[in-house]
Short mmCIF file of C-alpha atoms in Angstrom, two decimals:
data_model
loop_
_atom_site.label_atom_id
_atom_site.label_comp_id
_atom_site.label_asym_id
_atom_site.label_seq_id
_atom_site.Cartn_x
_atom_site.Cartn_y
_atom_site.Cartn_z
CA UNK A 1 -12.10 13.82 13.24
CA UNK A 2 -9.88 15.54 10.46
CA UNK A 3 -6.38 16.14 10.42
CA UNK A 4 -6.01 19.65 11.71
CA UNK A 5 -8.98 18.88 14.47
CA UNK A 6 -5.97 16.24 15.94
CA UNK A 7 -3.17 18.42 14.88
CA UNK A 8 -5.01 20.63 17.35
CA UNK A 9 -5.28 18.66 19.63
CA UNK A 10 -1.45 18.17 20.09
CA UNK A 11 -1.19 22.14 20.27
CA UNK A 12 -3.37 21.91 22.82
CA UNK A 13 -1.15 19.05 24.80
CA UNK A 14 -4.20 16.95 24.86
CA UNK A 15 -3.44 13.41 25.77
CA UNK A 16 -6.71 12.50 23.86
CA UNK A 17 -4.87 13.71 20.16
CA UNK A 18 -2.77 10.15 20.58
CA UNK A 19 -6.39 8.13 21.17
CA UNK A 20 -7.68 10.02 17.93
CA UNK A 21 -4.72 9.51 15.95
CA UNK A 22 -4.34 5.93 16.38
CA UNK A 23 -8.30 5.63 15.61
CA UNK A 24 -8.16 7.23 12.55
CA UNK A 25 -4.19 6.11 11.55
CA UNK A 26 -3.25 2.99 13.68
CA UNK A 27 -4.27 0.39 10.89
CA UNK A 28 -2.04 2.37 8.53
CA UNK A 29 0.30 3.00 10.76
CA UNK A 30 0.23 -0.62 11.60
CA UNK A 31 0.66 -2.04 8.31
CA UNK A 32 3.71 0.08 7.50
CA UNK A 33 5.35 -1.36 10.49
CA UNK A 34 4.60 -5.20 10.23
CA UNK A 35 5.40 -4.65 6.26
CA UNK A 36 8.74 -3.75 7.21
CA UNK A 37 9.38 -6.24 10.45
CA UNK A 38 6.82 -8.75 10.51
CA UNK A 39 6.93 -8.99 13.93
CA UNK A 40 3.98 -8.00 15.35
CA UNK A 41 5.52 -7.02 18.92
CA UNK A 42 7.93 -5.29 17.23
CA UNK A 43 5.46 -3.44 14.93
CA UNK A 44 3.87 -2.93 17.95
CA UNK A 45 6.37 -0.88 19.94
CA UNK A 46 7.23 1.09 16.39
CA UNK A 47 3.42 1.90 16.59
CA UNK A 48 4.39 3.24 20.01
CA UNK A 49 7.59 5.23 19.46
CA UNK A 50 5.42 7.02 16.39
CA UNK A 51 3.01 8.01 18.59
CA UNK A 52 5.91 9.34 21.34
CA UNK A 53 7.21 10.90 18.20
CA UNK A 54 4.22 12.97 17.02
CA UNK A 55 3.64 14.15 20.61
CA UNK A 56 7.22 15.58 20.74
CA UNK A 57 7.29 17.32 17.31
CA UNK A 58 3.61 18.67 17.10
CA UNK A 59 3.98 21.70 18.21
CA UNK A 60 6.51 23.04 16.58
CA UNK A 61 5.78 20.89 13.41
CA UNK A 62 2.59 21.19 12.00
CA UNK A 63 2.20 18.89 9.09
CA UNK A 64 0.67 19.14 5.97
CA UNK A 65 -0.84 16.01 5.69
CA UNK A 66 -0.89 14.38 9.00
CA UNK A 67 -1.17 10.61 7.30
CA UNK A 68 1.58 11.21 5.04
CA UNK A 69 3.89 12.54 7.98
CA UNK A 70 2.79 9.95 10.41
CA UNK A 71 3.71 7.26 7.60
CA UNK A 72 6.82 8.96 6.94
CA UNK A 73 7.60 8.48 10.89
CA UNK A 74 6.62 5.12 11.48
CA UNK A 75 8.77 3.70 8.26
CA UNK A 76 11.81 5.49 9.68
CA UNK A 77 11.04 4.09 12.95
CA UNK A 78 10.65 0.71 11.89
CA UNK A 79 13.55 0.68 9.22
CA UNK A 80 16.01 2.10 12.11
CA UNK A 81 14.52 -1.32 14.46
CA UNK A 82 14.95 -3.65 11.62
CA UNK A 83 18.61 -2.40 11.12
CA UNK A 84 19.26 -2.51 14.49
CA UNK A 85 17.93 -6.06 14.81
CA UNK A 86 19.13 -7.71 11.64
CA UNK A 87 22.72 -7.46 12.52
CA UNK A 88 21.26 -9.45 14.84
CA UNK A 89 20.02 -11.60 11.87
CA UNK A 90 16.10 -11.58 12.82
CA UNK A 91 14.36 -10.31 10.50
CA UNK A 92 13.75 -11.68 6.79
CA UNK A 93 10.94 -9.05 6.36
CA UNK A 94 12.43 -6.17 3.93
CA UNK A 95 15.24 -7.67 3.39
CA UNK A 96 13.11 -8.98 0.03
CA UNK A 97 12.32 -5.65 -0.89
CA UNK A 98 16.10 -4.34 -0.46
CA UNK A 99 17.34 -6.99 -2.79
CA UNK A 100 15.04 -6.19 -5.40
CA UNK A 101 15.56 -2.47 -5.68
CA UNK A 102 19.44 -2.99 -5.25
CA UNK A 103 19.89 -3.37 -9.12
CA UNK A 104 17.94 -0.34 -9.52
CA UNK A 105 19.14 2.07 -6.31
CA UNK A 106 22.58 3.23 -5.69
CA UNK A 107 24.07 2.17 -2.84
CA UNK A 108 23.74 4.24 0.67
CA UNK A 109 26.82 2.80 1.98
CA UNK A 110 29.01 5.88 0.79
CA UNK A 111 26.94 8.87 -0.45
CA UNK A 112 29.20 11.43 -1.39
CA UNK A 113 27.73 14.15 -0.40
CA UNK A 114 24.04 15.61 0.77
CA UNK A 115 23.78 17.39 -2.65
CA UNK A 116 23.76 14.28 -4.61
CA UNK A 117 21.15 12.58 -2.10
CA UNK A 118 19.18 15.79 -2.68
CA UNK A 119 19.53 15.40 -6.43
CA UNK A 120 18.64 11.82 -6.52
CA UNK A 121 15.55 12.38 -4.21
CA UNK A 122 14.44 14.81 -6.94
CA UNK A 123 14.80 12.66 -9.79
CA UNK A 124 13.06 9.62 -7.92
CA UNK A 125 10.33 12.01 -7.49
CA UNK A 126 10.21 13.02 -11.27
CA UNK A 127 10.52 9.35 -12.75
CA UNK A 128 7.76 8.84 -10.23
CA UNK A 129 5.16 11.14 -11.36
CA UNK A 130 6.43 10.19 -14.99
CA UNK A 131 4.36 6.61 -14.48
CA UNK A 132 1.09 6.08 -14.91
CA UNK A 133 -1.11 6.06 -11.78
CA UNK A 134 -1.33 2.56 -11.04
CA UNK A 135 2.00 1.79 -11.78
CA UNK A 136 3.29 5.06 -9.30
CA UNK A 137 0.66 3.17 -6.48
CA UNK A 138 1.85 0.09 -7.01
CA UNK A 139 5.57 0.78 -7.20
CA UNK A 140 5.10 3.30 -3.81
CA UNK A 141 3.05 0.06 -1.69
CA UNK A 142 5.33 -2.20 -3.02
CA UNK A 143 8.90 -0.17 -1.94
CA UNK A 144 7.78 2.39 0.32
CA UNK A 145 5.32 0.75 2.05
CA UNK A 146 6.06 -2.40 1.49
CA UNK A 147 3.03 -4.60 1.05
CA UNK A 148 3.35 -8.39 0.46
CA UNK A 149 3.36 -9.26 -3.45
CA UNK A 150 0.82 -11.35 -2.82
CA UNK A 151 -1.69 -8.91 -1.22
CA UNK A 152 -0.79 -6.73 -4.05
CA UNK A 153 -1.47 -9.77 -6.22
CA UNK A 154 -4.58 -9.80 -4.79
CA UNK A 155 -5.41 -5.79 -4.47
CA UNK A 156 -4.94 -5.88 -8.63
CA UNK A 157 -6.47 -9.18 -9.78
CA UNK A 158 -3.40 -10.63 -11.13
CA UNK A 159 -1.46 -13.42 -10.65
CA UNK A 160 1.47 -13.32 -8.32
CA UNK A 161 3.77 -14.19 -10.94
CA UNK A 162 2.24 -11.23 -13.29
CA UNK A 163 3.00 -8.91 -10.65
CA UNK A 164 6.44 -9.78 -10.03
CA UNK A 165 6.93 -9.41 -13.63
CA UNK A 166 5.27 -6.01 -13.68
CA UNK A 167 7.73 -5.01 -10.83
CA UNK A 168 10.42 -5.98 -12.39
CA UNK A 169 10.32 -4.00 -15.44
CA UNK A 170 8.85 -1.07 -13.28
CA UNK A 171 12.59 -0.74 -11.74
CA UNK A 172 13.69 -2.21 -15.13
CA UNK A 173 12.74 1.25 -16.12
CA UNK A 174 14.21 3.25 -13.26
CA UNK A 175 17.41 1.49 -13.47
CA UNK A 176 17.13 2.58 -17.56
CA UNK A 177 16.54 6.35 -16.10
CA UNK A 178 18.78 6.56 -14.16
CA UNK A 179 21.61 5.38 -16.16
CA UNK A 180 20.52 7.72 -18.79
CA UNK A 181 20.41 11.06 -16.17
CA UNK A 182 24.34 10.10 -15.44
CA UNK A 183 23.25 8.85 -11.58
CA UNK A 184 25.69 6.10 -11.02
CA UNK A 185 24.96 2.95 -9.82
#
């Protein structure tokens, strides 16, 4: 079934468009939300808030590209759990990924204003499509989706240790970039 056959489905108020969606999208779905908490009950009930989630926005949303959206919703969902539960200290999960993009990213603690989230959105999105292919993959499974090194490791035929070292001067480089655009860090 294709995206706007499920989309459909949700116009329709068909409790069959959640059964379809997490046939075609649970596993990704899935692996978003374990990447981030590594819990798999946790993952789990993300999995089932997305779901909740899709059935109250579609209608009047009607995305695009239904994976991309439903991605979008479960790594907000399970970013908003793991914050809630690690000042709770129980997850170890992203915490891996946050310290290695924290020389690169500016700090969401204060953002001054929406414009300059806005503007650094944009250039994140141009350094992006400024990298080669496999390098923009790698660097969006690593950080947005956040897939184990080692799986990546794996996924590319390198060694662990090459990877790391690939990663490293992949935000390296956007640390570089975004000295030189004047975004502060």
């Amino acid at each position: 079934m294709n995206d706007s056959e499920i989309i459909e489905l949700y116009f329709q108020r068909d409790e069959s468009a959640i059964e379809k969606t997490d046939a075609e999208y649970g596993c990704f779905c899935r692996m978003i939300a374990l990447n981030i908490l590594s819990i798999q009950e946790d993952a789990e009930e993300c999995i089932n808030d997305t779901y909740l989630r899709a059935w109250n926005l579609i209608p009047p949303q009607k995305p695009d590209c239904f994976k991309i959206w439903l991605g979008k919703v479960v790594r907000n969902i399970s970013l908003d759990l793991w914050r809630k539960n690690h000042r709770q200290k129980r997850y170890a999960g992203i915490e891996l990924l946050f310290d290695e993009l924290e020389e690169c990213i500016p700090s969401q603690a204060n953002p001054d204003s929406e414009i300059e989230k806005i503007e650094l959105i944009d250039f994140l999105n141009k350094w992006l499509a400024s990298l080669s292919k496999n390098d923009r993959i790698l660097f969006m499974r690593r950080y947005w989706n956040g897939e184990a090194l080692k799986d990546l490791a794996d996924l590319y035929h390198i060694s662990p240790a090459n990877l790391a070292n690939r990663l490293y001067y992949l935000r390296k480089k956007l640390k570089a970039a975004l000295v030189k655009e004047g975004i502060t860090l």
